Coordinates of C-alpha atoms in Angstrom, one line a residue:
Chain A
M1 CA 20.9 18.9 68.6
S2 CA 22.5 16.1 66.6
A3 CA 21.8 15.8 62.9
I4 CA 21.8 12.9 60.4
N5 CA 23.2 13.2 56.9
L6 CA 21.2 11.8 54.0
K7 CA 21.6 11.5 50.3
I8 CA 18.3 12.2 48.4
E9 CA 17.8 11.3 44.7
F10 CA 14.9 12.1 42.5
G11 CA 14.0 10.2 39.3
G12 CA 11.4 9.6 36.7
G13 CA 10.8 13.3 36.2
L14 CA 10.2 14.1 39.9
E15 CA 13.5 16.1 39.8
L16 CA 11.6 18.8 37.8
L17 CA 9.9 19.8 41.1
F18 CA 13.2 20.1 42.9
S19 CA 15.1 22.6 40.8
N20 CA 15.7 20.0 38.1
Q21 CA 18.5 18.6 40.3
R22 CA 18.5 14.8 40.7
S23 CA 20.9 14.4 43.7
H24 CA 20.9 16.3 47.0
R25 CA 22.8 16.0 50.2
I26 CA 21.0 17.2 53.2
A27 CA 21.2 17.2 57.0
I28 CA 18.1 16.9 59.2
P29 CA 17.7 16.8 63.0
A30 CA 18.0 13.3 64.5
N31 CA 15.1 13.9 66.8
V32 CA 12.0 15.9 65.9
P33 CA 9.1 17.2 67.9
V34 CA 5.9 15.1 68.0
P35 CA 2.7 17.2 67.4
T36 CA 0.9 17.3 70.8
P37 CA -2.1 19.2 72.1
E38 CA -1.4 22.8 73.2
G39 CA -0.1 23.2 76.7
S40 CA 1.4 19.8 77.1
D41 CA 5.1 19.1 77.2
V42 CA 7.0 19.0 73.9
Q43 CA 7.9 15.4 73.1
T44 CA 10.4 14.2 70.5
K45 CA 10.8 11.1 68.4
P46 CA 13.6 9.9 66.0
A47 CA 13.2 11.4 62.5
D48 CA 11.3 9.1 60.2
L49 CA 10.5 9.0 56.5
T50 CA 7.2 10.9 57.0
Y51 CA 9.1 13.7 58.6
L52 CA 11.6 13.7 55.7
I53 CA 8.8 13.9 53.1
F54 CA 7.4 17.1 54.8
W55 CA 10.9 18.4 55.3
L56 CA 11.6 18.0 51.6
R57 CA 8.3 19.7 50.8
D58 CA 9.1 22.7 53.0
N59 CA 12.8 23.1 52.2
L60 CA 13.7 21.7 48.8
L61 CA 10.5 21.6 46.7
K62 CA 10.2 24.5 44.3
E63 CA 6.8 24.0 42.7
R64 CA 3.5 22.1 42.7
A65 CA 3.6 20.4 46.1
E66 CA 0.4 18.5 45.2
L67 CA 2.5 16.4 42.8
F68 CA 4.7 15.2 45.6
V69 CA 2.7 15.0 48.8
E70 CA -0.9 13.9 49.2
N71 CA -2.9 12.8 52.4
G72 CA 0.2 13.0 54.7
T73 CA 2.4 10.8 52.5
V74 CA 3.9 10.8 49.0
R75 CA 1.4 10.9 46.2
P76 CA 0.3 7.6 44.8
G77 CA 2.5 6.7 41.9
V78 CA 5.8 7.8 43.6
L79 CA 8.1 4.8 44.3
V80 CA 10.4 5.3 47.4
L81 CA 13.6 3.3 47.8
V82 CA 15.5 3.3 51.1
N83 CA 19.1 2.2 50.5
D84 CA 17.9 0.5 47.2
T85 CA 15.0 -1.3 48.9
D86 CA 11.3 -0.6 48.4
W87 CA 10.1 1.4 51.4
E88 CA 7.1 -1.0 51.8
L89 CA 9.7 -3.5 53.2
E90 CA 11.0 -0.9 55.6
G91 CA 7.8 0.2 57.2
E92 CA 7.0 3.1 54.8
G93 CA 6.7 6.4 56.6
E94 CA 7.5 4.9 60.0
Y95 CA 11.1 3.9 58.9
Q96 CA 13.5 5.6 61.3
L97 CA 16.2 7.4 59.3
K98 CA 19.9 6.6 60.0
D99 CA 23.0 8.6 59.2
G100 CA 24.2 8.0 55.6
D101 CA 20.9 6.6 54.4
E102 CA 20.2 7.0 50.6
I103 CA 16.5 7.8 49.9
V104 CA 15.3 7.7 46.3
F105 CA 11.9 9.1 45.1
I106 CA 10.9 7.9 41.6
S107 CA 7.8 9.2 39.8
T108 CA 5.8 6.7 37.8
L109 CA 3.4 9.3 36.7
H110 CA 4.8 9.9 33.2
G111 CA 2.7 7.2 31.6
G112 CA 3.5 5.1 28.6
Chain B
M1 CA -21.6 -3.5 68.6
S2 CA -20.5 0.1 67.9
C3 CA -17.4 1.4 66.4
G4 CA -14.7 2.5 68.8
N5 CA -13.3 6.0 69.1
P6 CA -9.7 6.0 68.0
T7 CA -8.8 9.2 70.0
T8 CA -9.7 7.6 73.3
E9 CA -9.3 3.9 72.5
P10 CA -6.0 3.1 70.7
D11 CA -7.2 -0.4 70.0
A12 CA -10.1 0.9 68.0
L13 CA -7.9 1.5 64.9
M14 CA -7.4 -1.4 62.6
Q15 CA -3.8 -2.7 62.4
R16 CA -2.2 -1.5 59.3
R17 CA -1.7 -4.4 56.9
K18 CA 1.7 -5.2 55.7
K19 CA 2.3 -4.8 52.0
Y20 CA 4.2 -8.0 51.7
D21 CA 3.5 -11.7 52.5
K22 CA 5.3 -13.4 55.4
T23 CA 9.0 -12.6 55.2
K24 CA 11.2 -9.9 53.7
N25 CA 13.2 -12.5 51.8
C26 CA 12.9 -13.0 48.1
V27 CA 10.2 -15.5 47.1
K28 CA 12.4 -16.9 44.3
C29 CA 15.9 -17.4 45.8
K30 CA 14.6 -17.5 49.4
D31 CA 17.8 -16.5 51.2
T32 CA 18.4 -13.0 49.9
Q33 CA 16.7 -10.0 51.5
G34 CA 14.2 -8.6 49.1
N35 CA 14.4 -5.2 47.3
I36 CA 11.0 -4.7 45.9
V37 CA 7.4 -5.8 46.6
I38 CA 5.3 -6.6 43.6
R39 CA 1.7 -7.3 44.4
H40 CA 2.5 -8.6 47.9
A41 CA 5.4 -10.8 46.6
V42 CA 9.0 -9.8 47.6
Y43 CA 11.9 -10.1 45.0
C44 CA 15.5 -9.3 45.3
K45 CA 17.2 -7.2 42.6
N46 CA 19.0 -10.2 41.1
C47 CA 15.7 -12.1 40.7
F48 CA 13.6 -9.0 39.7
I49 CA 15.7 -8.3 36.5
P50 CA 15.2 -11.8 34.8
L51 CA 11.6 -11.8 36.0
L52 CA 10.8 -8.6 34.2
V53 CA 12.6 -9.7 31.0
H54 CA 10.7 -13.0 31.2
K55 CA 7.3 -11.2 31.5
F56 CA 8.3 -8.9 28.6
R57 CA 9.3 -11.8 26.3
R58 CA 6.3 -13.9 27.3
T59 CA 3.9 -11.2 26.2
L60 CA 5.7 -10.1 23.0
E61 CA 7.1 -13.3 21.4
P62 CA 3.8 -15.2 20.8
S63 CA 2.7 -12.3 18.6
V64 CA 6.0 -11.9 16.6
N65 CA 5.3 -14.5 13.9
P66 CA 2.5 -13.7 11.5
K67 CA 0.4 -16.6 12.9
P68 CA -0.1 -15.6 16.5
D69 CA 0.0 -18.1 19.3
G70 CA 1.3 -20.8 16.9
P71 CA 4.0 -23.3 18.0
R72 CA 7.2 -21.4 18.5
R73 CA 9.6 -24.3 17.9
T74 CA 11.3 -22.4 15.1
A75 CA 12.9 -18.9 15.3
L76 CA 10.9 -15.7 15.6
K77 CA 10.3 -14.5 12.0
P78 CA 8.3 -11.3 11.8
A79 CA 6.8 -10.3 8.4
G80 CA 8.4 -6.9 8.4
N81 CA 10.4 -4.3 10.4
L82 CA 9.7 -3.0 13.9
L83 CA 8.4 0.4 14.9
V84 CA 8.5 1.5 18.6
G85 CA 6.3 4.3 19.7
L86 CA 8.2 6.5 22.2
S87 CA 6.5 9.2 24.2
G88 CA 9.3 10.0 26.6
G89 CA 7.3 8.6 29.5
L90 CA 8.4 5.8 31.8
G91 CA 6.7 2.9 30.0
S92 CA 7.9 3.6 26.5
S93 CA 11.5 4.4 27.7
V94 CA 11.6 1.1 29.6
L95 CA 10.2 -0.6 26.5
L96 CA 12.9 0.8 24.2
D97 CA 15.6 -0.3 26.7
L98 CA 14.2 -3.8 26.8
I99 CA 13.9 -4.0 23.0
Y100 CA 17.4 -2.9 22.6
K101 CA 18.9 -5.3 25.2
C102 CA 16.8 -8.3 24.1
Y103 CA 16.7 -8.0 20.3
I104 CA 19.4 -5.6 19.1
A105 CA 22.4 -5.8 21.6
L106 CA 21.4 -9.4 22.4
D107 CA 22.5 -8.8 26.0
K108 CA 23.4 -12.1 27.6
S109 CA 21.7 -11.1 30.8
T110 CA 18.4 -11.0 29.0
M111 CA 18.7 -14.3 27.1
P112 CA 16.7 -17.3 28.2
A113 CA 19.1 -19.9 29.6
E114 CA 17.6 -22.9 27.8
G115 CA 18.3 -23.6 24.1
G116 CA 22.1 -23.3 23.9
R117 CA 24.3 -20.5 22.5
D118 CA 23.4 -21.1 18.8
H119 CA 19.7 -21.5 19.3
P120 CA 17.8 -19.5 16.7
R121 CA 16.2 -17.5 19.5
H122 CA 19.5 -15.8 20.0
E123 CA 19.5 -14.3 16.5
R124 CA 18.4 -10.9 15.7
V125 CA 14.7 -10.8 15.2
W126 CA 13.9 -7.5 13.3
K127 CA 16.2 -6.3 10.5
K128 CA 15.4 -2.7 11.1
V129 CA 14.1 -1.0 14.2
T130 CA 12.7 2.5 14.1
V131 CA 11.6 4.7 17.0
C132 CA 8.9 7.2 16.3
Y133 CA 8.1 10.2 18.6
V134 CA 5.1 12.4 18.1
E135 CA 5.6 15.9 19.7
V136 CA 2.4 17.2 21.0
C137 CA 3.7 20.6 22.4
D138 CA 1.9 22.6 19.7
A139 CA -1.5 21.3 20.8
F140 CA -1.3 23.0 24.3
P141 CA -0.1 26.5 25.2
G142 CA 3.2 26.9 27.0
M143 CA 4.3 23.3 26.5
K144 CA 8.0 22.6 26.0
D145 CA 9.3 21.0 22.8
R146 CA 11.2 17.8 23.8
T147 CA 12.1 16.5 20.4
E148 CA 15.8 17.2 20.9
E149 CA 15.9 15.6 24.4
I150 CA 14.1 12.5 22.9
A151 CA 16.6 12.4 20.0
R152 CA 19.4 12.4 22.6
F153 CA 17.7 9.7 24.5
V154 CA 17.3 7.5 21.4
S155 CA 21.0 8.1 20.4
R156 CA 22.0 6.2 23.6
Y157 CA 21.1 3.1 21.7
D158 CA 22.9 2.1 18.5
E159 CA 21.3 0.9 15.3
L160 CA 18.0 2.6 15.8
D161 CA 16.4 4.9 13.2
F162 CA 14.6 7.9 14.7
V163 CA 11.5 9.4 13.1
P164 CA 10.3 12.6 14.9
L165 CA 6.8 13.7 14.0
R166 CA 4.6 16.6 15.2
I167 CA 1.0 16.2 16.1
Q168 CA -0.1 18.7 13.4
D169 CA 1.3 16.3 10.8
A170 CA -2.1 14.6 11.1
F171 CA -3.5 17.7 9.2
D172 CA -0.5 18.0 6.9
R173 CA -0.9 16.9 3.3
T174 CA 2.8 17.1 2.7
W175 CA 3.4 14.5 5.4
W176 CA 0.6 12.4 3.8
E177 CA 2.4 12.6 0.4
K178 CA 5.7 11.7 2.1
T179 CA 4.1 8.4 3.3
G180 CA 3.5 7.6 -0.4
R181 CA -0.2 8.6 -0.7
K182 CA -1.9 11.0 -3.1
A183 CA -3.1 14.2 -1.5
S184 CA -5.3 15.3 -4.4
F185 CA -8.6 15.4 -2.5
S186 CA -11.0 18.4 -2.2
D187 CA -11.0 20.7 0.8
M188 CA -13.7 19.2 2.9
G189 CA -14.3 19.8 6.6
V190 CA -16.9 19.1 9.2
S191 CA -19.2 21.4 11.1
L192 CA -18.6 20.5 14.8
S193 CA -21.0 23.2 16.0
D194 CA -24.0 20.7 16.1
E195 CA -24.3 17.0 16.4
S196 CA -25.4 16.3 12.8
L197 CA -21.7 16.7 11.9
L198 CA -22.4 17.9 8.4
I199 CA -19.6 17.6 5.8
E200 CA -19.0 20.9 4.1
S201 CA -16.4 22.5 2.0
L202 CA -13.7 24.6 3.6
S203 CA -14.6 28.1 2.3
A204 CA -11.1 29.5 2.9
G205 CA -9.3 26.5 1.5
H206 CA -7.2 24.1 3.5
P207 CA -5.6 25.9 6.4
D208 CA -1.9 25.3 7.4
P209 CA -1.5 22.1 9.6
L210 CA -1.0 24.0 12.9
T211 CA -4.0 26.2 12.4
A212 CA -6.1 23.2 11.3
L213 CA -5.0 21.3 14.5
R214 CA -5.8 24.2 16.9
T215 CA -9.1 24.9 15.2
Y216 CA -10.0 21.2 15.4
L217 CA -9.1 21.0 19.1
S218 CA -10.8 24.3 20.0
S219 CA -14.0 23.1 18.3
L220 CA -14.2 19.9 20.4
P221 CA -16.9 19.9 23.1
T222 CA -15.1 18.8 26.2
P223 CA -11.6 18.5 27.8
T224 CA -12.0 14.7 27.6
A225 CA -12.6 15.0 23.8
I226 CA -9.4 17.0 23.4
H227 CA -7.3 14.4 25.3
T228 CA -8.9 11.5 23.5
S229 CA -8.5 13.2 20.1
I230 CA -4.7 13.8 20.7
Q231 CA -4.4 10.1 21.6
I232 CA -6.2 9.0 18.5
L233 CA -4.2 11.3 16.2
T234 CA -0.9 10.1 17.8
R235 CA -2.0 6.4 17.4
V236 CA -3.0 6.8 13.8
L237 CA 0.2 8.8 13.0
L238 CA 2.2 5.9 14.4
L239 CA 0.2 3.3 12.4
H240 CA 0.9 5.1 9.2
T241 CA 4.6 5.5 10.1
A242 CA 4.7 1.8 10.7
L243 CA 3.3 1.3 7.2
Q244 CA 5.8 3.7 5.8
T245 CA 8.8 1.9 7.5
S246 CA 7.5 -1.5 6.3
S247 CA 7.0 -2.5 9.9
S248 CA 4.8 -5.5 10.7
H249 CA 4.8 -4.6 14.4
L250 CA 4.1 -1.4 16.3
L251 CA 5.1 -1.7 20.0
L252 CA 3.7 0.7 22.6
G253 CA 4.9 1.1 26.2
T254 CA 1.5 0.7 27.8
S255 CA 2.1 -0.8 31.2
L256 CA -0.4 -2.9 33.2
T257 CA -1.3 0.3 35.1
S258 CA -1.7 2.4 32.0
L259 CA -3.7 -0.4 30.3
A260 CA -6.1 -0.5 33.2
V261 CA -6.5 3.3 33.0
S262 CA -7.2 3.2 29.2
L263 CA -9.6 0.3 29.5
I264 CA -11.7 1.9 32.2
S265 CA -11.5 5.3 30.6
G266 CA -12.3 3.9 27.2
V267 CA -15.4 2.1 28.5
A268 CA -16.5 5.3 30.3
Q269 CA -16.3 7.1 26.9
G270 CA -18.4 4.5 25.0
A271 CA -15.5 2.4 23.6
G272 CA -16.6 -0.9 25.1
F273 CA -16.9 -2.4 21.7
N274 CA -13.1 -1.8 21.2
V275 CA -12.0 -3.2 24.5
R276 CA -10.0 -5.9 22.8
E277 CA -8.2 -3.4 20.6
E278 CA -6.9 -1.6 23.7
T279 CA -4.9 -4.8 24.5
M280 CA -3.9 -5.9 21.0
E281 CA -5.0 -5.0 17.6
E282 CA -4.3 -5.7 13.9
W283 CA -4.6 -2.7 11.7
T284 CA -5.0 -2.8 8.0
P285 CA -5.0 0.4 6.0
D286 CA -8.1 1.2 4.0
P287 CA -7.8 0.2 0.3
E288 CA -8.1 3.9 -0.8
T289 CA -5.3 5.1 1.4
R290 CA -2.8 2.3 0.9
P291 CA 0.5 3.7 -0.3
T292 CA 1.5 1.0 -2.8
P293 CA -0.3 -1.9 -4.5
D294 CA -0.4 -4.9 -2.2
V295 CA 1.5 -7.2 -4.6
V296 CA 5.0 -8.3 -3.8
L297 CA 7.3 -10.5 -5.8
D298 CA 8.0 -13.7 -4.1
D299 CA 11.1 -15.7 -4.9
V300 CA 9.1 -18.8 -5.9
K301 CA 10.6 -20.3 -9.0
D302 CA 7.7 -22.1 -10.6
G303 CA 6.0 -19.6 -12.8
A304 CA 5.4 -15.9 -12.7
D305 CA 1.8 -16.2 -11.6
K306 CA 2.7 -18.3 -8.6
G307 CA 5.5 -15.9 -7.9
K308 CA 3.1 -13.1 -7.3
K309 CA 1.6 -13.3 -3.9
Q310 CA -1.2 -11.1 -2.6
L311 CA -0.1 -9.6 0.6
K312 CA -2.5 -7.7 2.9
R313 CA -0.3 -5.2 4.7
T314 CA -1.1 -5.4 8.4
V315 CA 0.4 -3.7 11.4
R316 CA 0.1 -5.6 14.6
V317 CA 0.0 -3.3 17.6
V318 CA 1.4 -5.0 20.7
R319 CA 1.8 -3.7 24.2
P320 CA 4.6 -6.0 25.6
L321 CA 4.6 -4.3 29.1
R322 CA 0.9 -5.1 29.7
D323 CA 1.8 -7.6 32.4
I324 CA 4.3 -5.2 34.1
G325 CA 3.1 -2.5 36.5
M326 CA 4.2 1.0 36.6
K327 CA 6.1 0.4 39.9
E328 CA 8.1 -2.4 38.2
C329 CA 8.9 -0.1 35.3
A330 CA 10.1 2.6 37.7
A331 CA 12.4 0.1 39.5
W332 CA 13.8 -1.2 36.1
A333 CA 14.4 2.4 34.9
W334 CA 16.2 3.2 38.2
W335 CA 18.3 0.1 38.4
S336 CA 19.1 0.3 34.6
H337 CA 20.0 4.0 34.8
I338 CA 17.6 5.0 32.2
P339 CA 17.2 8.8 32.1
I340 CA 13.5 9.4 31.7
V341 CA 12.8 12.5 29.6
G342 CA 9.2 12.8 31.0
K343 CA 6.0 14.1 29.7
E344 CA 4.1 17.2 30.6
K345 CA 0.5 17.1 31.7
W346 CA -2.0 18.1 28.9
V347 CA -3.5 21.2 30.6
W348 CA -4.4 24.7 29.6
P349 CA -5.8 27.6 31.6
G350 CA -9.2 26.9 33.1
A351 CA -9.3 23.3 32.0
K352 CA -11.0 20.8 34.2
P353 CA -9.5 17.2 34.3
G354 CA -11.1 14.9 31.7
I355 CA -12.3 11.3 32.1
G356 CA -8.8 10.0 31.4
T357 CA -7.1 12.1 34.1
L358 CA -9.7 11.3 36.7
T359 CA -9.4 7.6 35.9
K360 CA -5.7 7.7 36.1
D361 CA -5.8 9.3 39.6
F362 CA -8.3 6.7 40.7
I363 CA -6.3 3.7 39.3
L364 CA -3.0 5.0 40.9
G365 CA -4.7 5.3 44.3
L366 CA -6.2 1.9 43.9
E367 CA -2.8 0.4 42.9
Q368 CA -1.3 1.9 46.0
D369 CA -3.9 0.5 48.4
Y370 CA -4.9 -2.7 46.7
P371 CA -2.1 -3.6 44.3
S372 CA -3.7 -6.7 42.8
T373 CA -6.9 -4.9 41.8
V374 CA -5.3 -3.2 38.8
S375 CA -4.2 -6.6 37.4
T376 CA -7.8 -7.9 38.0
I377 CA -9.2 -5.0 35.9
V378 CA -7.0 -6.0 32.9
R379 CA -7.7 -9.7 33.3
T380 CA -11.4 -9.2 33.5
C381 CA -11.4 -6.9 30.5
G382 CA -9.4 -9.6 28.7
K383 CA -12.4 -12.0 29.1
L384 CA -14.9 -9.6 27.5
A385 CA -16.2 -10.3 24.0
P386 CA -18.0 -7.4 22.3
K387 CA -21.5 -8.1 21.3
G388 CA -22.7 -7.1 17.8
E389 CA -21.3 -7.1 14.3
V390 CA -18.5 -5.1 12.9
S391 CA -19.5 -2.6 10.2
G392 CA -16.3 -1.4 8.7
K393 CA -13.8 0.8 10.3
C394 CA -14.1 4.2 11.8
I395 CA -12.9 6.9 9.4
L396 CA -11.3 8.8 12.3
C397 CA -9.7 6.3 14.6
G398 CA -9.4 3.3 12.2
R399 CA -10.9 0.9 14.8
P400 CA -13.8 -1.5 14.1
A401 CA -17.2 0.2 14.3
Q402 CA -20.3 -1.6 15.6
R403 CA -23.2 -2.0 13.2
G404 CA -26.4 -0.1 13.9
V405 CA -25.1 2.2 16.7
Q406 CA -26.7 5.3 15.2
E407 CA -30.1 3.7 14.9
W408 CA -29.7 2.5 18.5
K409 CA -28.6 6.0 19.6
A410 CA -31.6 7.5 17.8
R411 CA -33.9 5.1 19.7
I412 CA -32.6 5.7 23.2
S413 CA -31.9 9.4 23.2
I414 CA -34.0 12.5 23.0
R415 CA -32.2 14.7 20.5
S416 CA -34.5 17.7 20.8
Q417 CA -37.7 18.4 22.5
P418 CA -40.4 20.8 21.3
P419 CA -41.7 23.4 23.8
P420 CA -44.5 21.9 25.9
P421 CA -48.0 23.0 25.0
P422 CA -49.8 25.1 27.6
A423 CA -50.9 22.8 30.5
D424 CA -54.6 22.1 30.8
P425 CA -55.3 20.4 34.1
T426 CA -58.9 19.5 33.0
D427 CA -57.7 17.7 29.9
G428 CA -56.1 14.7 31.6
S429 CA -54.3 13.6 28.5
A430 CA -50.8 12.1 28.5
P431 CA -47.8 14.4 28.5
P432 CA -46.5 15.3 25.0
V433 CA -44.1 12.8 23.5
P434 CA -40.8 14.3 22.4
V435 CA -40.1 14.0 18.7
V436 CA -37.1 14.7 16.5
P437 CA -38.0 17.6 14.3
E438 CA -38.2 16.8 10.6
S439 CA -35.5 18.9 9.0
K440 CA -34.2 19.2 5.4
S441 CA -30.6 19.4 6.8
D442 CA -30.8 15.7 7.7
T443 CA -30.5 14.7 4.0
R444 CA -27.1 16.5 3.6
P445 CA -23.9 14.4 3.8
S446 CA -22.8 13.9 7.3
L447 CA -19.7 12.4 8.9
T448 CA -21.8 10.4 11.4
P449 CA -22.3 7.2 9.3
Y450 CA -18.5 6.8 9.0
L451 CA -17.8 7.1 12.7
C452 CA -17.6 4.5 15.4
Y453 CA -19.7 5.2 18.5
P454 CA -16.9 6.5 20.8
C455 CA -15.6 8.9 18.1
H456 CA -19.1 10.2 17.4
T457 CA -19.6 10.7 21.1
T458 CA -16.2 12.4 21.4
L459 CA -17.2 14.9 18.7
T460 CA -20.8 15.5 19.8
S461 CA -21.2 14.9 23.6
R462 CA -21.3 18.4 25.1
S463 CA -20.7 19.5 28.6
A464 CA -23.4 21.4 30.5
R465 CA -20.8 23.9 31.6
P466 CA -18.7 26.2 29.3
V467 CA -15.4 24.6 28.3
P468 CA -12.3 26.8 28.1
S469 CA -10.5 26.2 24.8
P470 CA -6.7 25.7 24.7
W471 CA -6.6 28.1 21.8
P472 CA -9.5 30.5 22.3
N473 CA -8.4 32.7 19.3
A474 CA -8.5 29.7 17.0
A475 CA -12.1 28.8 17.7
Q476 CA -13.6 31.0 15.0
A477 CA -14.2 28.6 12.0
S478 CA -17.6 27.0 11.7
V479 CA -16.2 24.2 9.5
V480 CA -13.0 22.6 10.7
A481 CA -10.5 20.6 8.7
L482 CA -10.3 16.8 9.3
P483 CA -7.2 14.6 9.7
V484 CA -5.6 13.7 6.3
W485 CA -6.5 10.0 6.5
T486 CA -10.2 11.0 7.1
E487 CA -10.1 13.5 4.2
A488 CA -8.5 10.9 2.0
R489 CA -11.3 8.4 2.7
L490 CA -14.0 10.9 2.3
G491 CA -12.4 12.0 -1.0
A492 CA -12.3 8.4 -2.2
G493 CA -15.9 7.9 -1.1
A494 CA -17.0 10.9 -3.3
G495 CA -15.3 9.3 -6.3
G496 CA -17.4 6.1 -6.5
E497 CA -17.6 4.7 -3.0
P498 CA -21.0 4.9 -1.4
S499 CA -21.5 8.2 0.3
P500 CA -23.8 8.9 3.1
A501 CA -26.1 10.7 0.7
D502 CA -26.6 7.5 -1.2
E503 CA -27.5 5.5 1.8
E504 CA -30.9 5.0 3.3
I505 CA -32.0 8.1 5.2
M506 CA -34.1 7.8 8.2
V507 CA -36.3 10.8 9.2
A508 CA -38.4 10.8 12.3
K509 CA -41.7 12.7 12.0
K510 CA -44.7 13.0 14.2
M511 CA -47.6 10.8 13.0
G512 CA -51.2 12.1 13.0
Q513 CA -53.8 10.1 14.9
A514 CA -55.8 9.3 11.7
E515 CA -52.6 8.1 9.9
M516 CA -51.7 5.9 12.9
K517 CA -55.2 4.4 13.0
G518 CA -54.9 3.6 9.3
I519 CA -51.8 1.6 9.9
V520 CA -53.0 -0.4 12.9
N521 CA -56.7 -0.6 11.7
E522 CA -56.6 -4.2 10.6
F523 CA -55.3 -5.3 14.0
L524 CA -58.0 -3.4 16.0
L525 CA -60.8 -5.5 17.7
D526 CA -64.3 -4.4 17.1
D527 CA -66.1 -2.6 19.9

């Protein structure tokens, strides 16, 4: 199975949930299974940002998952940049990841 | 027409709306692909940076000169120095970065293009800039002390003075004396166990500041009251530090998002009268707690009398990021490589989230789904004008208090209800009217007349459920020490100022039928 390499950065205090490490290099599968009803054939789709968020929660996150993920996406107040561009311009969770992408998660939850 | 079933009919789901208008290109320069979406408008990085600086300057600069909103043809000339409140959070870190670039380093990228190189706008505005950090770790169990990290963060910037404080300084007479005031007042405290808030003497003398802080917090009735009290203590500590550093301005890093949170949560806690102070306020210390006589020598040559000028020391609290959302702050921090120290949540074992925390979660969700609504909250609150007259300043928070709130509160609320008499179905009389019991304790001095409505509510409004204390072992004292500025004013009040005991005392008592008839007799019609 082919893999894509990504650079992940955390900022604004979010790194505290990820071993206090700001920068990570990871490899995830290029194609991932789509959840289907039991008994039907396993289908796959290209890995997207939503998959990455759950992958990070399951593989890199060390504590308090509720501060990172909420209702199937990142918690309100977390800004996501895809190659230095707001993920809202890239389709948010539906953005299909490419090899070499740099994804930044910045928490805005630390108030004034 | 019925709603479709999305599992069988794919078209039944509404199309997800795009977060940006029309194209992905920047709305300013048009031809570059955008990097950030701000309330549906797309900006590229090159246009975003000057936009944010412009919004910052536009909010701050009209309030720099002593006469606000006056013509700004001349240079910016503040009446004193500058104090920046730093919490280590995103907003205040971005604020400090902007202050440094715009007014200390005079970074060319932040200068307005118009006006020329030698325009007075390009001169340094404040002679001295001080950064004050209030460490709150001693208020909550298990919280990390971040003073050193904050000091390292501040040292990134040259020419800044750093004043680290601790939240318990609010109860520290030594700190009060360091700010130039006298701390020779008697050991008075307040009983927070019931809502009459009686002023009593501290039997065991004045406790050490940390014990006093923890006892005070443990005696508060709700988690909301604890959070609000920490915010009040921090704010007043900053105000007195501004005075100490001869600062005419105190800048806080409250962003648009944070301001919307504090406005809504303030109104929910009864602070509707102070809705304007949440955005901008002018604070003048009380006469009895001012550090030095308010007379300064002016360099006027014609006569000694004219050379003396009465100056009323005022600190103007400005929130220059109030037009800038949290998302914009985060993008600025990332693109400017600002290392955010961060703040911990104010929690303790068993604590339920308070009004402030719940409001913050709500506003953040709202901003995510409907980004313009948060700005609408702030703009709508900006149009509000509080009704009623101001009756002095609150002894605890220093904000204007509304006249007559206690009388109003007494009218609208049932403070205590006597046990109902045995029901007699044949009697057919009206149900018993609740009355406030007449009590001798009502004539004793109370803190209530000195408090504004939200502070009185914070100290007295109890939760129906038991509230776990952050410091359960500290919650033993029946009389708790008050912040030093409150003690100072109470002490001054006892020495000549009108005390609550001298004021008119209103006692509610149940009136007999004959007595009532005597009063209304002349208005009764003959049978």
